[in-house]
Amino acid sequence: MKKIMIFLCFSVLMLFTFAPEAEAQSDCRETCMNSKDICRDSARTAVKGCRMTCRGEAPADRRDCRRACRADLKESRSTCRVAIEECHDTCSAEVPEPDDSGEMIDPEMCVLDCKADLRQCSHEVLEAGRECSNACFDLRREQSRACRDAERPLSCLLETFTDFGQCLSGCAQDTHAAGRACFDGFRGCREDCANPNPYGSASRAFFQAPSGLLD
């Protein structure tokens, strides 16, 4: 019986010791989830755009073009892994201590605001990126229908591949850049939580709606 009590006490102690850390890890996985999706989606959209552009190239150049697309995708995947690790490390870093200014602030609440802002910022960028890709597909369908009445339908269709690919590539680049801006703002937001008056810059001040995605 004594051993059981000792075991129970030890289990409770471990629970209270590691529960906050486990909760923080789970919160950071959620916080960085949209950032991961942005990186994944932009990489997929970029390689799709690259391959569509290759279809508009001369037959002799298509093989090298597709090989370059695969190399870009491999590099993008590696970049994504590094970016997600960076996001998680920044998110799970120790809450900064405020400087000795006598101001009444709550750094933990400040960091929570930063996390919420990153989730919102990343979510909006992700949605805008998908809308941008959908707009490219709509444009491609319109162009394909127009090619039916063109003087040279085949040449017209080949041109649509190039336009479609460039459209998708543009969406991918803008989405990636906007997602990176969200993270850079989050990192600066966390650093500002150590300031005497962090809420001047930490509460959504870093977020700007992604422009250019649907222009």
XYZ file of C-alpha atoms in Angstrom:
215
model
C 0.000 0.000 0.000
C 2.836 2.335 0.859
C 4.450 1.694 -2.528
C 1.169 2.479 -4.282
C 0.857 5.789 -2.424
C 4.431 6.696 -3.285
C 3.764 5.872 -6.935
C 0.581 7.957 -6.970
C 2.329 10.915 -5.373
C 5.160 10.650 -7.898
C 2.662 10.486 -10.787
C 0.831 13.579 -9.557
C 4.136 15.412 -9.183
C 5.146 14.513 -12.737
C 1.750 15.623 -14.004
C 2.061 19.068 -12.466
C 5.688 19.327 -13.556
C 5.270 18.469 -17.222
C 1.633 19.407 -17.912
C 2.381 23.119 -18.533
C 5.204 22.201 -20.904
C 3.026 19.710 -22.792
C 0.257 22.310 -23.045
C 2.701 24.890 -24.373
C 3.996 22.439 -27.004
C 0.443 21.672 -28.122
C -0.388 25.386 -28.310
C 2.669 26.033 -30.482
C 1.774 23.193 -32.840
C -1.610 24.843 -33.347
C -0.054 28.292 -33.672
C 2.360 27.150 -36.379
C -0.106 24.886 -38.205
C -1.303 27.512 -40.690
C 2.286 28.590 -41.298
C 3.052 24.986 -42.202
C 0.052 24.869 -44.531
C 1.130 28.111 -46.208
C 4.588 26.717 -46.889
C 3.191 23.419 -48.162
C 0.519 25.004 -50.369
C 2.850 27.593 -51.864
C 5.411 24.882 -52.698
C 2.772 22.719 -54.390
C 1.325 25.664 -56.284
C 4.796 26.737 -57.396
C 5.700 23.332 -58.816
C 2.301 23.057 -60.523
C 2.843 26.460 -62.084
C 6.345 25.473 -63.111
C 5.118 22.315 -64.821
C 2.350 24.198 -66.625
C 4.934 26.684 -67.876
C 7.044 23.759 -69.113
C 4.141 22.525 -71.242
C 4.293 25.800 -73.124
C 8.016 25.375 -73.849
C 9.465 23.907 -77.009
C 9.448 20.062 -76.896
C 13.260 19.923 -76.747
C 13.322 22.113 -73.648
C 10.541 20.474 -71.639
C 12.665 17.771 -70.023
C 15.181 20.220 -68.593
C 12.330 22.472 -67.544
C 10.603 19.684 -65.584
C 13.910 18.706 -63.998
C 14.304 22.280 -62.759
C 10.763 22.115 -61.339
C 11.615 18.997 -59.339
C 14.777 20.622 -58.006
C 12.813 23.687 -56.925
C 10.254 21.490 -55.158
C 12.981 19.646 -53.264
C 14.507 22.941 -52.154
C 11.086 24.275 -51.126
C 10.428 21.243 -48.943
C 13.746 21.718 -47.193
C 12.997 25.408 -46.678
C 9.593 24.527 -45.227
C 11.088 22.173 -42.665
C 13.506 24.847 -41.484
C 10.734 27.474 -41.373
C 8.419 25.288 -39.283
C 11.209 24.478 -36.834
C 11.974 28.194 -36.562
C 8.304 28.967 -35.916
C 8.046 26.313 -33.213
C 11.290 27.394 -31.531
C 10.172 31.032 -31.491
C 6.729 30.103 -30.209
C 7.968 27.835 -27.421
C 10.761 30.144 -26.257
C 10.676 31.287 -22.663
C 8.417 34.251 -22.012
C 10.672 37.339 -21.808
C 11.007 39.207 -18.541
C 9.966 42.885 -18.655
C 12.594 45.497 -17.937
C 12.540 47.222 -14.550
C 10.315 50.170 -15.345
C 7.635 49.919 -12.708
C 4.919 49.434 -15.336
C 2.210 46.858 -14.655
C 2.268 44.506 -17.635
C 1.584 40.840 -18.227
C 4.201 39.362 -20.601
C 2.382 36.032 -20.778
C -0.812 37.672 -21.998
C 1.256 39.665 -24.464
C 2.747 36.447 -25.895
C -0.710 34.885 -26.091
C -1.845 37.897 -28.126
C 1.136 37.433 -30.439
C 0.233 33.776 -30.994
C -3.386 34.618 -31.706
C -2.302 37.296 -34.185
C -0.010 34.860 -35.993
C -2.810 32.316 -36.290
C -5.173 34.953 -37.693
C -2.565 36.423 -40.031
C -1.546 33.005 -41.371
C -5.154 31.930 -41.788
C -5.983 34.993 -43.894
C -2.863 34.538 -46.033
C -3.705 30.865 -46.561
C -7.247 31.680 -47.647
C -6.084 34.490 -49.945
C -3.508 32.190 -51.544
C -6.140 29.564 -52.292
C -8.474 32.192 -53.735
C -5.617 33.374 -55.926
C -5.026 29.838 -57.243
C -8.737 29.384 -57.908
C -8.724 32.627 -59.886
C -5.910 31.209 -62.039
C -7.993 28.119 -62.786
C -10.967 30.293 -63.698
C -8.783 32.337 -66.041
C -7.417 29.166 -67.644
C -10.940 27.876 -68.336
C -11.941 31.180 -69.930
C -8.847 31.212 -72.120
C -9.363 27.596 -73.169
C -12.928 28.318 -74.257
C -11.731 31.340 -76.218
C -9.169 29.180 -78.040
C -11.936 27.164 -79.670
C -12.640 30.063 -82.009
C -8.984 31.033 -82.472
C -7.336 30.858 -85.907
C -4.695 28.490 -84.496
C -6.361 26.655 -81.579
C -3.352 24.481 -80.688
C -0.948 27.414 -80.459
C -3.554 29.275 -78.460
C -3.847 26.408 -75.958
C -0.076 26.208 -75.574
C -0.048 29.895 -74.676
C -2.690 29.274 -72.021
C -0.342 26.777 -70.351
C 2.304 29.471 -70.041
C -0.155 32.063 -68.736
C -1.641 29.569 -66.288
C 1.776 28.555 -65.024
C 2.877 32.136 -64.524
C -0.365 32.908 -62.713
C 0.108 30.009 -60.277
C 3.774 30.858 -59.768
C 2.824 34.435 -58.909
C 0.287 33.196 -56.354
C 2.886 30.913 -54.802
C 5.481 33.678 -54.510
C 3.027 36.159 -53.003
C 1.633 33.591 -50.562
C 5.091 32.576 -49.394
C 6.173 36.199 -48.945
C 2.994 37.100 -47.049
C 3.352 34.048 -44.818
C 6.935 35.002 -44.056
C 5.798 38.528 -43.191
C 3.325 37.037 -40.695
C 6.094 35.086 -38.998
C 8.548 38.003 -38.969
C 5.839 40.090 -37.328
C 5.230 37.354 -34.774
C 8.900 37.178 -33.889
C 9.104 40.950 -33.454
C 5.872 40.875 -31.481
C 7.332 38.398 -29.010
C 10.444 40.504 -28.591
C 8.305 43.576 -27.911
C 6.582 41.764 -25.046
C 9.623 42.609 -22.923
C 9.036 46.340 -23.434
C 7.421 48.479 -20.704
C 4.348 49.022 -22.865
C 4.245 45.996 -25.193
C 0.674 46.373 -26.314
C 1.623 49.353 -28.418
C 3.176 46.966 -30.933
C 2.228 43.450 -29.946
C -1.503 43.412 -30.495
C -2.114 42.951 -34.230
C -0.030 45.989 -35.117
C 2.269 43.782 -37.189
C -0.510 42.302 -39.297
C -1.246 43.661 -42.726
C -3.734 41.992 -45.038
C -1.839 40.243 -47.861
C -1.953 42.544 -50.857
C -1.126 41.431 -54.346
C -2.453 37.913 -54.104
C -5.566 38.678 -56.090
C -4.390 41.730 -58.023
